[in-house]
Structures are given as structure tokens and as C-alpha cells.
PDB file of C-alpha atoms in Angstrom:
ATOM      1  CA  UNK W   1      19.185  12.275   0.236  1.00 53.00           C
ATOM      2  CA  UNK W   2      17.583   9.059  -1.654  1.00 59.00           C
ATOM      3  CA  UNK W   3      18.538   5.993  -0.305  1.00 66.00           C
ATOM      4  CA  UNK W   4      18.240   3.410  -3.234  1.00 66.00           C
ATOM      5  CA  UNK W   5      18.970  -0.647  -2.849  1.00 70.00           C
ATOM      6  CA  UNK W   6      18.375  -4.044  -4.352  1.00 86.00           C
ATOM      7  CA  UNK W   7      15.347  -5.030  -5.012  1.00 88.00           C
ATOM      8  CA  UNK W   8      15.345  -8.187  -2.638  1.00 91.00           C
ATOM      9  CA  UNK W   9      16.681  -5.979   0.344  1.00 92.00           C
ATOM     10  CA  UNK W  10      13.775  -3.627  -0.532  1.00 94.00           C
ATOM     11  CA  UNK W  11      11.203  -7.094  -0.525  1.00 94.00           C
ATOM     12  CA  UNK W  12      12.287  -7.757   2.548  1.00 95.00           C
ATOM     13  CA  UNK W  13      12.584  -3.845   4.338  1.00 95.00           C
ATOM     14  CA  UNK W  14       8.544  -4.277   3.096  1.00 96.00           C
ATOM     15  CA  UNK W  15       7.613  -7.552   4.379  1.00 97.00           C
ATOM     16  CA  UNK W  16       9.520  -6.516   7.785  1.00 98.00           C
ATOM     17  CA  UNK W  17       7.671  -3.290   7.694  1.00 97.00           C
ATOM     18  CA  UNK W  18       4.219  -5.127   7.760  1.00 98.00           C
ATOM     19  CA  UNK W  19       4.659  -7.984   9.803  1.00 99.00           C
ATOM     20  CA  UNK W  20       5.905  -5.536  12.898  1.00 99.00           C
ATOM     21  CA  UNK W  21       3.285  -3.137  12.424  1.00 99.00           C
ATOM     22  CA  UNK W  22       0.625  -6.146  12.373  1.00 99.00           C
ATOM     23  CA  UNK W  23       2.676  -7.857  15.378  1.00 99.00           C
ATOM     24  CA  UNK W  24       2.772  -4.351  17.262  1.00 99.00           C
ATOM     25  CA  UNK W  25      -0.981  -4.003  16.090  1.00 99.00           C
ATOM     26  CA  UNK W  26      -2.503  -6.987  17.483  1.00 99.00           C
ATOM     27  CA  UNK W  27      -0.405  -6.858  20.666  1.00 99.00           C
ATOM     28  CA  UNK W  28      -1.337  -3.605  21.652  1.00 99.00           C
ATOM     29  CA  UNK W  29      -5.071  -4.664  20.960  1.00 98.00           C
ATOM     30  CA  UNK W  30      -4.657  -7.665  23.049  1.00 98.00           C
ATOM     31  CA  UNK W  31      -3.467  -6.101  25.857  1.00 98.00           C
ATOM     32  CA  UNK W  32      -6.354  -3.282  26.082  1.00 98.00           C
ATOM     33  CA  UNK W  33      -8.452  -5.889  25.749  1.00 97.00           C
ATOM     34  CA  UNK W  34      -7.764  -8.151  28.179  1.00 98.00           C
ATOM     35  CA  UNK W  35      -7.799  -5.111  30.307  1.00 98.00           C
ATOM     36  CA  UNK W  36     -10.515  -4.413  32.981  1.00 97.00           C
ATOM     37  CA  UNK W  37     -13.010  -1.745  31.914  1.00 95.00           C
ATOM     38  CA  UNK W  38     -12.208  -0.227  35.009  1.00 96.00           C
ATOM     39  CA  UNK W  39      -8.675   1.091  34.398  1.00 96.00           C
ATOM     40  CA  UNK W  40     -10.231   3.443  31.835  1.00 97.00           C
ATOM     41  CA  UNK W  41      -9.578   6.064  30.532  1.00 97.00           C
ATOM     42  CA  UNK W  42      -6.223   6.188  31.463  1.00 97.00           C
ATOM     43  CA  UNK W  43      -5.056   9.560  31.441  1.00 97.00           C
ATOM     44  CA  UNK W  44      -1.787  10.019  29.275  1.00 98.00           C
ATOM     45  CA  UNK W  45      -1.057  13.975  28.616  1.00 98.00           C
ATOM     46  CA  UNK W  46      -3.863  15.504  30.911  1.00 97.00           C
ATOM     47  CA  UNK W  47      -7.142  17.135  28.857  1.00 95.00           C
ATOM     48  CA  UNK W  48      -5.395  16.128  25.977  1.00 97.00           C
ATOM     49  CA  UNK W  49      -4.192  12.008  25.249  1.00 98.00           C
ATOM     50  CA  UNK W  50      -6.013   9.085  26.849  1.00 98.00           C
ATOM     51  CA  UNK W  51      -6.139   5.613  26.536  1.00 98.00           C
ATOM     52  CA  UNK W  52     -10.030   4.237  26.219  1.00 98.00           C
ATOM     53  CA  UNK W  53     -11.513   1.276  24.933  1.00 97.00           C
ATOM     54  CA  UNK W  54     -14.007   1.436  22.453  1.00 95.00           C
ATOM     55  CA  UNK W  55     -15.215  -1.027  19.445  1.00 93.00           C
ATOM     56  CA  UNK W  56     -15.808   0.050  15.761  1.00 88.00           C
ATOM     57  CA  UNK W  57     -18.046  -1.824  13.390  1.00 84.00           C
ATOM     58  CA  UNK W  58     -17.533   1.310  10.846  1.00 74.00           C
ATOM     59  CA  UNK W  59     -14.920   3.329   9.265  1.00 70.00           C
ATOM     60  CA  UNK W  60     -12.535   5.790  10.002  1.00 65.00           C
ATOM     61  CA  UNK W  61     -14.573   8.527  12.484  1.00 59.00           C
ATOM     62  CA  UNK W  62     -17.279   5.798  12.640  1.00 62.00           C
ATOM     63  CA  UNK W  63     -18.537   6.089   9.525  1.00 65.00           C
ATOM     64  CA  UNK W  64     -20.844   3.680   8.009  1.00 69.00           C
ATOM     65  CA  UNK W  65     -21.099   1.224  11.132  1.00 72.00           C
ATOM     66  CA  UNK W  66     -22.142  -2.692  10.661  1.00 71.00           C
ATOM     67  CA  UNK W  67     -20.926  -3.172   7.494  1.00 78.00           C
ATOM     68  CA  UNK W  68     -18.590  -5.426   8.017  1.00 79.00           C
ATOM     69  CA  UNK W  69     -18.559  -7.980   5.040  1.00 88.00           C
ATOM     70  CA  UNK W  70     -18.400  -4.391   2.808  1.00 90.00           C
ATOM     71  CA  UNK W  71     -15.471  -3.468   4.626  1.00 89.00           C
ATOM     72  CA  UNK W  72     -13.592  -6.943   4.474  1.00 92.00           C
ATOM     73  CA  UNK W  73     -13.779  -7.147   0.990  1.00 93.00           C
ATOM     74  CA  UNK W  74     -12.648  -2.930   0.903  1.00 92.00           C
ATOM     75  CA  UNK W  75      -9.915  -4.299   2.976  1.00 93.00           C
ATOM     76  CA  UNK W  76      -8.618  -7.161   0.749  1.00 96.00           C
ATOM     77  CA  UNK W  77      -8.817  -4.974  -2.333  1.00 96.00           C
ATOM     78  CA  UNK W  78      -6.745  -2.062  -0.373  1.00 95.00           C
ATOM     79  CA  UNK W  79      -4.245  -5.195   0.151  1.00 97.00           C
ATOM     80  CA  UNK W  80      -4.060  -6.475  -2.819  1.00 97.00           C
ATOM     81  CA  UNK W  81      -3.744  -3.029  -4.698  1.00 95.00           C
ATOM     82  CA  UNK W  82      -0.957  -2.250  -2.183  1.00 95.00           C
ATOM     83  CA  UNK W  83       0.795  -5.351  -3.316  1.00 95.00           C
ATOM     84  CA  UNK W  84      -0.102  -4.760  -7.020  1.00 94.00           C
ATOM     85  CA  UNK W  85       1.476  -1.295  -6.418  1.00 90.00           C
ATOM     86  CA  UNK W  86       4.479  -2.172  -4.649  1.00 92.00           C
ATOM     87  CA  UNK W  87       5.320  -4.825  -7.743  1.00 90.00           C
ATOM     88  CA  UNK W  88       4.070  -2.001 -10.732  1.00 89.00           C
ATOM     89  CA  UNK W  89       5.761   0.643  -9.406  1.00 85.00           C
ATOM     90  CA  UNK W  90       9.150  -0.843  -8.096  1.00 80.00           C
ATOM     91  CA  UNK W  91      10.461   2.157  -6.750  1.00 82.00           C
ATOM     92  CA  UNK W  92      13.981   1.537  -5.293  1.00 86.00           C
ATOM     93  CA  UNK W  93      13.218   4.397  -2.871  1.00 89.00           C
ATOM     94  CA  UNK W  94      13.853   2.775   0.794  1.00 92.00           C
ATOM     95  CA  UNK W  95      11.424   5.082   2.565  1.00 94.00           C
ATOM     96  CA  UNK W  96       8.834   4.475  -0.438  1.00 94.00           C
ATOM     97  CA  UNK W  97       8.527   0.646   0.784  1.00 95.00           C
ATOM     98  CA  UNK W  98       8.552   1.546   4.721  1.00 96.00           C
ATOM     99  CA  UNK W  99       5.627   3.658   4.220  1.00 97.00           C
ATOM    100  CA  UNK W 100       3.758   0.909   1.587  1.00 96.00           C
ATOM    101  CA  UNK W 101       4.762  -1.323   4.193  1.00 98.00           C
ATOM    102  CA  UNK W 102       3.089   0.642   6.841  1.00 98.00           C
ATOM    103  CA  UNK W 103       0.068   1.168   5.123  1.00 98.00           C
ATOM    104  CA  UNK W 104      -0.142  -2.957   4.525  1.00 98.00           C
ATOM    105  CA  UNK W 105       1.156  -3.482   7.793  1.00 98.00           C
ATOM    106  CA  UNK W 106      -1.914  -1.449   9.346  1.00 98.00           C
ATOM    107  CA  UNK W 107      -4.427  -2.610   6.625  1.00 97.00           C
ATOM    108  CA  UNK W 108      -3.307  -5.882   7.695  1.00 98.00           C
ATOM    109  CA  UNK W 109      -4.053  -5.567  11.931  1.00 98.00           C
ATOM    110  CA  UNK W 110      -7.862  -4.097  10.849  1.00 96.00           C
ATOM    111  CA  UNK W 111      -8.760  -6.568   8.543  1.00 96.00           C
ATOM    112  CA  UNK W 112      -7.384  -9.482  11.537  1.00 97.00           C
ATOM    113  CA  UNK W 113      -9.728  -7.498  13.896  1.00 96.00           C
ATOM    114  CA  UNK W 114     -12.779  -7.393  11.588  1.00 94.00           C
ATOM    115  CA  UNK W 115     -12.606 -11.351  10.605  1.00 95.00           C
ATOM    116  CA  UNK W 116     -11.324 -12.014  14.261  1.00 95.00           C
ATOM    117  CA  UNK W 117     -13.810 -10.200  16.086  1.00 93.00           C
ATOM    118  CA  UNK W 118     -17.154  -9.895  14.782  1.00 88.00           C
ATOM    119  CA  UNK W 119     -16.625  -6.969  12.627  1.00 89.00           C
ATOM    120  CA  UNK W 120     -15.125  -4.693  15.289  1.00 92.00           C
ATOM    121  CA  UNK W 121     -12.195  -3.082  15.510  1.00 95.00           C
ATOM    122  CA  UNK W 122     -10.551  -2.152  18.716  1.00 96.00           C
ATOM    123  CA  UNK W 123      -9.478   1.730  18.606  1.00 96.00           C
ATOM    124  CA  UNK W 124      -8.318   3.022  21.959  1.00 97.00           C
ATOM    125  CA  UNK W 125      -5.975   6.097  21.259  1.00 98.00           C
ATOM    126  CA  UNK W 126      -7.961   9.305  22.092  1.00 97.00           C
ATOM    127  CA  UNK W 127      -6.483  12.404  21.654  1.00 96.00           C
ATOM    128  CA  UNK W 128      -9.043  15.413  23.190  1.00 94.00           C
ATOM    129  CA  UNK W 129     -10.901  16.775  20.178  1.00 91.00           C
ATOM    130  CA  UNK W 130      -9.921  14.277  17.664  1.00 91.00           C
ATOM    131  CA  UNK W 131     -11.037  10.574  16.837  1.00 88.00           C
ATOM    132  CA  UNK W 132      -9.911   7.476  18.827  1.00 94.00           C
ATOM    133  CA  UNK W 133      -7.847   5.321  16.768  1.00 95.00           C
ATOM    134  CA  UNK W 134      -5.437   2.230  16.941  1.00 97.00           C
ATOM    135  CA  UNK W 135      -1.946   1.482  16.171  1.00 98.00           C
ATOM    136  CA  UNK W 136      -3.068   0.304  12.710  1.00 97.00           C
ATOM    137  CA  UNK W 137      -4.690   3.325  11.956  1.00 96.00           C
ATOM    138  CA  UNK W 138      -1.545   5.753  13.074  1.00 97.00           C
ATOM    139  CA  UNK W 139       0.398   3.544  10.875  1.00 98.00           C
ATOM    140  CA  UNK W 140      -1.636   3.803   7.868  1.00 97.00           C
ATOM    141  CA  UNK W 141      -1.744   7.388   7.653  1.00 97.00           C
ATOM    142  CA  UNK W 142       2.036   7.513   8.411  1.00 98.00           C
ATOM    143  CA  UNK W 143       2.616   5.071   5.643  1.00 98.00           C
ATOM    144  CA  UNK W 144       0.555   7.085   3.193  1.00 97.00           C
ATOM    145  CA  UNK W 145       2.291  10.505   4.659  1.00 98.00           C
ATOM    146  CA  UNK W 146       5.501   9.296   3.555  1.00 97.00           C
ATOM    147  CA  UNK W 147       4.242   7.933  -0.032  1.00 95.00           C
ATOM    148  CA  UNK W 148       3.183  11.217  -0.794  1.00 96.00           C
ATOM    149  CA  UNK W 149       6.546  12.787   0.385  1.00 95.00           C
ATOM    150  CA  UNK W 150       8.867  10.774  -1.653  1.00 93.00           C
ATOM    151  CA  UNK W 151       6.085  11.119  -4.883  1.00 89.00           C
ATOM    152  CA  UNK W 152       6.133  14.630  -4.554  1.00 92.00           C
ATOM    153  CA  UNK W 153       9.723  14.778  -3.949  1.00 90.00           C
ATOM    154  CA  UNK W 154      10.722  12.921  -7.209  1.00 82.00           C
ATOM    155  CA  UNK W 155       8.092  15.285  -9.179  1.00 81.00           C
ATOM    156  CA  UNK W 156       9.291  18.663  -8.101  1.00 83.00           C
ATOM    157  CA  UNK W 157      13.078  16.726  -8.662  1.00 80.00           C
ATOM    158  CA  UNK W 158      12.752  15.107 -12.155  1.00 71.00           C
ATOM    159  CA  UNK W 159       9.103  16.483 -13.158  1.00 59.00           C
ATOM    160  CA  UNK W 160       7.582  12.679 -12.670  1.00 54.00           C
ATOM    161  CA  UNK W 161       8.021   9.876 -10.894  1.00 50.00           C
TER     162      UNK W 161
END
């Protein structure tokens, strides 16, 4: 089922979107932060989730580390595209502008670490075998996951977007 409304309730479902992923973003980062190194890692799900503290001056997987003017500007391009896209496209899909909200929501807490904080970005989320990531990050690739579900569910419905 497609939920469809107005354009200003879908503004605002957006904006809401990515101002409590950014709030719930920074908070969490504050609060490892201000946490002694000793409490880590806190084990979550044993041999499997932790919480850690690390700092990334790269990308996703730590990619490309101390590059951070290259991956402010990235950033404010990604945001302003996102924007760009949510005005071009004006889908009245409600779970279209969560996810673009997510997405700018998390864009939105990195980019606040990287001008904030030297160029590093807090990730503490560890799952065993995997990266360790941030709330930003989870966000992001939840925001994009559900993009590409409603795209490819108008395709397969109408044949296009």
C-alpha cells in the first residue's frame, strides 16, 4: 500500500526525518565520547555486537583516511544533491521522503563530526566481522534501502517511476 500526501506534510515528514536522525546522531556521539576509555568495549550480544570507540579520518571501511577537506566538500555535494533530488523528483511517496530524510539526516551528523572535530568521525557500533559504524551511518544505508524499495516498486508497478 502507497501512502501519498500533501506536499507540505511531506516537507515537513523530511525535515523531521533529518533533524532526529542528526539530534539522535550527535547525542549518541556525545555520550561515547565523554565516556572513559575504560568502559570499552562494552559487550552487547556476546562474540557478536559491541560498543567501541574509535575515530575515522576516512570513509566508509576506512577508506582513504586524512582527507578531510575532500570529504567535506563530498559531503556538501551529497547534501545538496539530496535536496536537489527531493525538490526534482517530488515523489508524494511518504516512505520515499523518510528514507531521503534519513540519508540527509545521517549525511548531516558526519559532516557536523568532520567540521566539529578535526576531520574525525566517531564510529562505535561493532558488529564481529563487519565494520564499526555510527548512528549516521546505519541511517544512511537505511535511508538509501528504502529509496531503492519504493523506486523499484513503482517500476515493476507502472514500468517507471
Amino acid at each position: 500500500m502507497k501512502i501519498r500526501a500533501s506536499n507540505k506534510l511531506l516537507n515537513i515528514i523530511f525535515a523531521i526525518n533529518a533533524a532526529v536522525i542528526l539530534i539522535l546522531d550527535q547525542l549518541t556521539k556525545y555520550i561515547i565520547n565523554n565516556l572513559p576509555q575504560s568502559v570499552f568495549p562494552i559487550e552487547v550480544i556476546p562474540n557478536f555486537f559491541y560498543i567501541i570507540r574509535i575515530t575515522n579520518t576516512g570513509a566508509a571501511f576506512g577508506l582513504f583516511q586524512n582527507r578531510t577537506k575532500i570529504f567535506i566538500i563530498i559531503s556538501i555535494i551529497a547534501i545538496i544533491l539530496i535536496i536537489v533530488l527531493k525538490i526534482k523528483m517530488n515523489l508524494k511517496i511518504v516512505l520515499y521522503n523518510i528514507g531521503l530524510g534519513f540519508v540527509l539526516g545521517g549525511a548531516l551528523g558526519n559532516l557536523v563530526d568532520r567540521i566539529t572535530r578535526e576531520g574525525e568521525v566517531t564510529d562505535f557500533l561493532h558488529v564481529v566481522f563487519f565494520a564499526v559504524f555510527n548512528v549516521a551511518d546505519s541511517f544512511i544505508v537505511i535511508g538509501f534501502g528504502i529509496i531503492i524499495l519504493v523506486i523499484l516498486k513503482n517500476f515493476f508497478k507502472k514500468g517507471a517511476v
